[in-house]
Backbone as a printed PyTorch tensor [residue, N CA C, xyz], in Angstrom:
tensor([[[  0.6760,  -1.1650,   0.0180],
         [ -0.1270,  -0.0090,   0.0310],
         [  0.9220,   1.2580,  -0.1070]],

        [[  0.2880,   2.1930,   0.3000],
         [  0.9490,   3.5690,   0.1590],
         [  2.0250,   3.8590,   1.2140]],

        [[  1.8630,   3.1640,   2.3760],
         [  2.8260,   3.4520,   3.3300],
         [  4.2100,   2.7420,   3.1650]],

        [[  4.2420,   1.6650,   2.1960],
         [  5.4500,   0.9810,   1.9230],
         [  5.8400,   1.1850,   0.3380]],

        [[  5.0700,   1.7990,  -0.4350],
         [  5.2220,   2.0700,  -1.8000],
         [  6.6420,   2.8050,  -2.0790]],

        [[  7.4480,   2.3160,  -2.9160],
         [  8.5950,   2.9200,  -3.1600],
         [  9.4320,   3.2110,  -1.9030]],

        [[  9.5280,   2.1320,  -1.1180],
         [ 10.1160,   2.2970,   0.3410],
         [  9.8110,   3.4410,   1.0330]],

        [[  8.5060,   3.8690,   1.0870],
         [  7.8430,   4.8670,   1.9220],
         [  8.1380,   6.3240,   1.1220]],

        [[  8.6350,   6.3780,   0.0060],
         [  8.9970,   7.6800,  -0.6320],
         [  7.5200,   8.4030,  -1.1720]],

        [[  6.5440,   7.3900,  -1.5780],
         [  5.3880,   7.9440,  -1.9490],
         [  4.5090,   8.6200,  -0.9100]],

        [[  4.5620,   7.9770,   0.1960],
         [  3.7910,   8.3780,   1.4320],
         [  4.5410,   9.8790,   1.8910]],

        [[  5.7730,   9.8960,   1.9150],
         [  6.6020,  11.1300,   2.2570],
         [  6.2450,  12.2080,   1.2230]],

        [[  6.2520,  11.9360,   0.1400],
         [  5.8900,  12.9140,  -1.0040],
         [  4.3980,  13.4630,  -0.8700]],

        [[  3.5760,  12.4450,  -0.4560],
         [  2.0110,  13.1010,  -0.2370],
         [  1.9990,  13.9870,   1.0060]],

        [[  2.5750,  13.5620,   2.1230],
         [  2.6850,  14.3510,   3.3120],
         [  3.2830,  15.7400,   2.9630]],

        [[  4.5150,  15.6230,   2.3860],
         [  5.2960,  16.9560,   2.0750],
         [  4.3420,  17.9090,   1.3140]],

        [[  3.6510,  17.4240,   0.1160],
         [  2.9810,  18.1250,  -0.6650],
         [  1.7220,  18.8530,   0.0830]],

        [[  1.0750,  18.0880,   0.8960],
         [  0.0030,  18.5910,   1.6110],
         [  0.6170,  19.6950,   2.6530]],

        [[  1.6170,  19.3440,   3.3220],
         [  2.1960,  20.3740,   4.3290],
         [  2.7360,  21.7160,   3.5380]],

        [[  3.2660,  21.4370,   2.3890],
         [  3.7740,  22.7940,   1.6460],
         [  2.4850,  23.6030,   1.0660]],

        [[  1.5550,  22.7770,   1.0260],
         [  0.3190,  23.4920,   0.4280],
         [ -0.4860,  24.3100,   1.6650]],

        [[ -0.0360,  24.0730,   2.8410],
         [ -0.5160,  24.8480,   4.0210],
         [ -1.5230,  23.8810,   4.7520]],

        [[ -1.3160,  22.7100,   4.8970],
         [ -2.0780,  21.7690,   5.7050],
         [ -1.3310,  21.1450,   6.8370]],

        [[ -1.8930,  20.9110,   7.9020],
         [ -1.5010,  19.8430,   8.7950],
         [ -2.0860,  18.5100,   8.6060]],

        [[ -1.2540,  17.7130,   8.5020],
         [ -1.8400,  16.3130,   8.1370],
         [ -1.8460,  15.3770,   9.2370]],

        [[ -2.7470,  14.5010,   9.5580],
         [ -2.6950,  13.4350,  10.3770],
         [ -2.9590,  12.2700,   9.5740]],

        [[ -2.5100,  10.9840,   9.6680],
         [ -2.8710,   9.8370,   9.2010],
         [ -2.7360,   8.6600,  10.1270]],

        [[ -3.5370,   7.7180,   9.8180],
         [ -3.5940,   6.6100,  10.5760],
         [ -4.1090,   5.3230,   9.9930]],

        [[ -3.6070,   4.3690,  10.2720],
         [ -4.0910,   3.0040,   9.5790],
         [ -5.0580,   2.3020,  10.5400]],

        [[ -6.2430,   2.0590,   9.9610],
         [ -7.4080,   1.5700,  10.7280],
         [ -7.7800,   0.3680,  10.1240]],

        [[ -8.0680,  -0.6800,  11.0180],
         [ -8.4660,  -2.0090,  10.5590],
         [ -9.9780,  -1.9200,  10.7600]],

        [[-10.7150,  -1.9700,   9.7630],
         [-12.4790,  -1.8910,  10.0420],
         [-12.7850,  -2.9130,  10.9290]],

        [[-12.0910,  -4.1560,  11.0770],
         [-12.6260,  -5.3490,  11.9120],
         [-12.7670,  -4.7800,  13.3990]],

        [[-12.3410,  -3.6110,  13.7420],
         [-12.5160,  -3.0450,  15.1100],
         [-14.0750,  -2.8750,  15.3580]],

        [[-14.6930,  -2.4130,  14.1570],
         [-16.1870,  -2.2610,  14.1560],
         [-17.1040,  -2.8760,  13.1350]],

        [[-16.5440,  -3.5690,  12.1820],
         [-17.3860,  -4.2790,  11.2130],
         [-16.8290,  -5.7470,  11.2220]],

        [[-17.5490,  -6.5400,  10.5890],
         [-17.1720,  -7.8750,  10.5210],
         [-16.3470,  -8.1500,   9.3310]],

        [[-15.3040,  -7.3570,   9.0650],
         [-14.5140,  -7.3380,   7.8130],
         [-13.1250,  -6.8870,   8.1720]],

        [[-12.0440,  -7.7350,   7.8300],
         [-10.7430,  -7.3620,   7.9090],
         [-10.2040,  -6.4490,   6.7370]],

        [[-10.1780,  -5.1950,   6.9450],
         [ -9.7180,  -4.3060,   5.8910],
         [ -8.8320,  -3.1380,   6.3350]],

        [[ -7.5300,  -3.1240,   6.2060],
         [ -6.7050,  -2.1190,   6.8490],
         [ -6.6390,  -1.0730,   5.6120]],

        [[ -6.8690,   0.2850,   6.0210],
         [ -6.8300,   1.2760,   5.2130],
         [ -6.1520,   2.5410,   5.8780]],

        [[ -5.4060,   3.3840,   5.2330],
         [ -4.9460,   4.4570,   5.7170],
         [ -5.8870,   5.6840,   5.4390]],

        [[ -6.0950,   6.3070,   6.6390],
         [ -7.0300,   7.5130,   6.5810],
         [ -5.9940,   8.7360,   6.8620]],

        [[ -6.3410,   9.7610,   5.9690],
         [ -5.7060,  10.9950,   5.9720],
         [ -6.7950,  12.1020,   6.3690]],

        [[ -6.3230,  12.9420,   7.3780],
         [ -7.0780,  14.2340,   7.6360],
         [ -6.1420,  15.3100,   7.3850]],

        [[ -6.4040,  16.2420,   6.5960],
         [ -5.8120,  17.5010,   6.2570],
         [ -6.5450,  18.6500,   6.5420]],

        [[ -6.0460,  19.4320,   7.5790],
         [ -6.6840,  20.7530,   7.8740],
         [ -5.7390,  21.9260,   7.7360]],

        [[ -6.3090,  22.9670,   7.1130],
         [ -5.5840,  24.1040,   6.8900],
         [ -4.7930,  24.4950,   8.0570]],

        [[ -3.6480,  25.0950,   8.1680],
         [ -2.8960,  25.4770,   9.2830],
         [ -3.2030,  26.8110,   9.9140]],

        [[ -4.0950,  27.4470,   9.1270],
         [ -4.5200,  28.7300,   9.7720],
         [ -5.9010,  28.4450,  10.5530]],

        [[ -6.5120,  27.3620,  10.4990],
         [ -7.6730,  27.1650,  11.2980],
         [ -7.4230,  26.6000,  12.6750]],

        [[ -8.0900,  27.1410,  13.7350],
         [ -8.0110,  26.6760,  14.8910],
         [ -7.9780,  25.2310,  15.1520]],

        [[ -8.8910,  24.5580,  14.4380],
         [ -9.1970,  23.0050,  14.5790],
         [ -7.9430,  22.1320,  14.1700]],

        [[ -6.9990,  22.9720,  13.4290],
         [ -5.6750,  22.3470,  12.8930],
         [ -5.0290,  21.8240,  14.2350]],

        [[ -4.8580,  22.4430,  15.4040],
         [ -4.1870,  22.0590,  16.5990],
         [ -5.0980,  20.8610,  17.3880]],

        [[ -6.3080,  21.0750,  17.3910],
         [ -7.1140,  20.2780,  18.1320],
         [ -7.4320,  18.8170,  17.4850]],

        [[ -7.3610,  18.6390,  16.4120],
         [ -7.8020,  17.3700,  15.8160],
         [ -6.9560,  16.4160,  16.2760]],

        [[ -7.8830,  15.1470,  16.7140],
         [ -7.1640,  13.8780,  17.0260],
         [ -8.1430,  12.7100,  16.4360]],

        [[ -7.5830,  11.7340,  15.9400],
         [ -8.3290,  10.6800,  15.4740],
         [ -9.3780,  10.1290,  16.6170]],

        [[-10.5260,   9.7780,  16.3760],
         [-11.5880,   9.2430,  17.4250],
         [-11.0470,   7.8770,  17.9420]],

        [[-11.4530,   7.5270,  18.9180],
         [-11.0000,   6.2170,  19.7240],
         [-12.1360,   5.3350,  18.9990]],

        [[-11.8240,   4.0980,  18.4660],
         [-12.8100,   3.2930,  18.0640],
         [-12.7880,   1.8800,  18.8670]],

        [[-14.0910,   1.5460,  19.2860],
         [-14.0820,   0.2830,  20.1110],
         [-13.5990,  -0.9000,  19.3610]],

        [[-13.1090,  -1.8370,  20.0020],
         [-12.6750,  -3.0110,  19.5620],
         [-13.6730,  -4.1520,  19.5410]],

        [[-14.9100,  -3.7790,  18.6330],
         [-16.0330,  -4.7730,  18.7050],
         [-15.7640,  -6.3960,  18.3280]],

        [[-14.7580,  -6.2740,  17.3060],
         [-14.4030,  -7.6360,  16.8300],
         [-15.6960,  -8.5840,  16.2830]],

        [[-16.6350,  -7.8990,  15.5660],
         [-17.9460,  -8.6940,  15.3510],
         [-17.6080,  -9.7520,  14.2680]],

        [[-18.2860, -10.8350,  14.3880],
         [-18.0710, -12.1500,  13.5900],
         [-18.8900, -11.7880,  12.2550]],

        [[-18.6500, -12.4430,  11.1220],
         [-19.3970, -12.3590,   9.9680],
         [-20.6710, -12.9290,  10.1900]],

        [[-20.9800, -13.8350,  10.8910],
         [-22.2690, -14.5820,  11.2340],
         [-23.3330, -13.6010,  11.8570]],

        [[-22.7710, -12.5810,  12.5180],
         [-23.6480, -11.5430,  13.2810],
         [-24.4300, -10.5180,  12.2570]],

        [[-23.9800, -10.6160,  10.9630],
         [-24.4440,  -9.7780,  10.0460],
         [-25.0440, -10.4590,   8.8020]],

        [[-24.9730, -11.6820,   8.6770],
         [-25.6520, -12.3620,   7.8040],
         [-27.0000, -12.6850,   7.9670]],

        [[-27.8560, -12.7260,   6.9610],
         [-29.4120, -13.3490,   7.1630],
         [-29.1480, -14.7660,   7.2230]],

        [[-30.0860, -15.5330,   7.8450],
         [-30.2330, -16.9270,   7.4900],
         [-30.4620, -17.1730,   6.2010]],

        [[-29.9290, -18.2990,   5.8220],
         [-30.1180, -18.6810,   4.2980],
         [-30.8780, -20.2620,   4.3570]],

        [[-31.7390, -20.4570,   3.2860],
         [-32.3510, -21.7170,   3.2120],
         [-31.5020, -22.7610,   2.6110]],

        [[-31.9930, -24.1160,   2.5560],
         [-31.1910, -25.0020,   2.0620],
         [-31.1590, -24.8300,   0.5850]],

        [[-32.3110, -24.1980,  -0.2130],
         [-32.1510, -23.9920,  -1.4320],
         [-31.1510, -23.0960,  -1.6530]],

        [[-31.0000, -22.0240,  -0.9990],
         [-30.0310, -20.8850,  -1.3630],
         [-28.4840, -21.3630,  -1.1190]],

        [[-28.3000, -22.4070,  -0.1590],
         [-27.0920, -22.9930,   0.1820],
         [-26.3640, -23.5440,  -1.4310]],

        [[-27.1720, -24.0630,  -2.1020],
         [-26.9260, -24.7130,  -3.4520],
         [-26.1810, -23.6380,  -4.4150]],

        [[-26.6730, -22.3130,  -4.1710],
         [-26.2950, -21.2110,  -4.9400],
         [-24.8860, -20.8440,  -4.6120]],

        [[-24.5740, -21.0320,  -3.1610],
         [-23.3730, -20.6410,  -2.7540],
         [-22.3000, -21.6020,  -2.6820]],

        [[-22.5810, -22.8640,  -3.2100],
         [-21.6030, -23.6780,  -3.3430],
         [-20.8200, -23.9260,  -4.5950]],

        [[-19.5050, -23.9900,  -4.5380],
         [-18.6230, -23.7660,  -5.8000],
         [-18.6200, -25.2840,  -6.2350]],

        [[-18.1950, -25.4330,  -7.3840],
         [-17.9190, -26.9490,  -8.0420],
         [-16.5470, -27.6160,  -7.4880]],

        [[-16.8170, -28.9540,  -7.4070],
         [-15.4930, -29.8150,  -7.0220],
         [-14.3320, -29.3150,  -7.7400]],

        [[-14.4490, -29.0850,  -9.1140],
         [-13.4900, -28.6950,  -9.9560],
         [-12.6770, -27.3480,  -9.5700]],

        [[-13.7390, -26.3850,  -9.2430],
         [-13.1730, -24.9090,  -8.8340],
         [-12.6470, -25.1310,  -7.4100]],

        [[-13.2760, -25.7690,  -6.4240],
         [-12.6440, -25.8930,  -5.0280],
         [-11.4490, -26.6160,  -5.2730]],

        [[-11.0650, -27.5450,  -5.8480],
         [ -9.7830, -28.2360,  -6.0470],
         [ -8.8820, -27.2660,  -6.4990]],

        [[ -9.1220, -26.3960,  -7.4130],
         [ -8.1780, -25.5100,  -7.8960],
         [ -7.9640, -24.4350,  -6.9660]],

        [[ -8.8150, -24.1620,  -6.2650],
         [ -8.7730, -23.0130,  -5.1700],
         [ -7.8410, -23.4870,  -4.0970]],

        [[ -8.1520, -24.5430,  -3.4870],
         [ -7.3520, -25.0380,  -2.3890],
         [ -5.9620, -25.2540,  -2.6540]],

        [[ -5.4790, -25.3190,  -3.8030],
         [ -4.1420, -25.5710,  -4.2090],
         [ -3.5390, -24.3520,  -4.7020]],

        [[ -4.2800, -23.2480,  -4.7300],
         [ -3.7720, -21.7730,  -5.1830],
         [ -2.7590, -21.4310,  -4.2360]],

        [[ -1.7400, -20.5020,  -4.6920],
         [ -0.7050, -19.8550,  -3.8880],
         [ -1.3280, -18.9730,  -2.7950]],

        [[ -2.3550, -18.2800,  -3.1270],
         [ -3.0870, -17.2890,  -2.2440],
         [ -3.8160, -18.2460,  -1.0310]],

        [[ -4.3220, -19.1270,  -1.4410],
         [ -4.9510, -20.0070,  -0.3870],
         [ -4.0990, -20.6840,   0.6240]],

        [[ -2.9250, -21.2570,  -0.0580],
         [ -1.9240, -21.7820,   0.8820],
         [ -1.2790, -20.9150,   1.6040]],

        [[ -1.0480, -19.6710,   1.3560],
         [ -0.4360, -18.6530,   2.1150],
         [ -1.4790, -18.1240,   3.2110]],

        [[ -2.6600, -17.9220,   2.8200],
         [ -3.6610, -17.4020,   3.9750],
         [ -4.9940, -17.7630,   3.6930]],

        [[ -5.4220, -18.9470,   3.9960],
         [ -6.7060, -19.5110,   3.7320],
         [ -7.9230, -18.6200,   3.8850]],

        [[ -7.8580, -18.0490,   5.0950],
         [ -8.8270, -17.0280,   5.6740],
         [ -9.1000, -15.7090,   4.7480]],

        [[ -8.1070, -15.4320,   3.7500],
         [ -8.2920, -14.4790,   2.7750],
         [ -9.3630, -14.9380,   1.8130]],

        [[ -9.5230, -16.3820,   1.6140],
         [-10.2720, -16.7650,   0.5030],
         [-11.6330, -17.3220,   0.9360]],

        [[-11.6450, -18.1580,   2.0030],
         [-12.9000, -18.6570,   2.6000],
         [-13.0180, -18.0270,   3.9980]],

        [[-14.1330, -17.5410,   4.1700],
         [-14.5790, -16.8700,   5.3430],
         [-14.9480, -17.9420,   6.5360]],

        [[-14.5720, -17.5010,   7.7920],
         [-14.8350, -18.2760,   8.8270],
         [-16.0220, -17.5630,   9.5330]],

        [[-17.1760, -18.1100,   9.7070],
         [-18.2950, -17.3070,  10.1360],
         [-18.1230, -16.7720,  11.6150]],

        [[-17.3900, -17.3490,  12.3380],
         [-17.0520, -16.8380,  13.7400],
         [-15.9950, -15.7080,  13.8910]],

        [[-15.5160, -15.2230,  12.6990],
         [-14.6430, -14.2950,  12.7680],
         [-14.9190, -13.0090,  11.7850]],

        [[-14.1320, -11.9300,  11.6980],
         [-14.2240, -10.9550,  10.8320],
         [-13.8010, -11.5600,   9.4380]],

        [[-14.3400, -11.2280,   8.2860],
         [-14.1650, -11.6470,   6.8830],
         [-12.8570, -10.7930,   6.2560]],

        [[-12.2290, -11.4400,   5.4050],
         [-11.2750, -10.7600,   4.5120],
         [-12.1720,  -9.8520,   3.5300]],

        [[-11.5890,  -8.7270,   2.9640],
         [-12.4090,  -8.1220,   2.0730],
         [-12.9610,  -9.1530,   0.7640]],

        [[-13.9620,  -8.9240,   0.3070],
         [-14.6450,  -9.6360,  -0.8260],
         [-14.0370,  -9.0210,  -2.0670]],

        [[-13.6760,  -7.6670,  -2.2040],
         [-13.4160,  -7.2170,  -3.5950],
         [-11.9870,  -6.4150,  -3.2180]]])
C-alpha cells in the first residue's frame, strides 16, 4: 500500500505536498474489523488548513474493538440458497491448491465466527 510504496517515498511525498500547501496532516491505519465484521486495513488522512483553530485540536477518534463475527450480519439462508453458494468440485480443487489459499486461507474462505477478509 501507500505506506510502503517505493520504500515509503510515495507517502513522504504526499505528506510533504500537503504540508507545503498549508495543511497539517494526520494519518492513521485503521482496520475496519474493530467495528465491522471485515478485515480491511486502510490509511485515513485528515488534512486541515494550518490557519484554522481546529488544526491543533484534531485527534483521531477512539474506535471500540467490537471484533464482530461475519455470522452476526448475515441473514439466515435456506437449504435451497445454499446450493447457489456452493462452488463446483473442480473449482474448489483449483482454489485450495492456489498460492493465495496456501499462504492465507482465511483471505479466501470466510470463517463465520470471525471477521472476513475483503470480498473485493
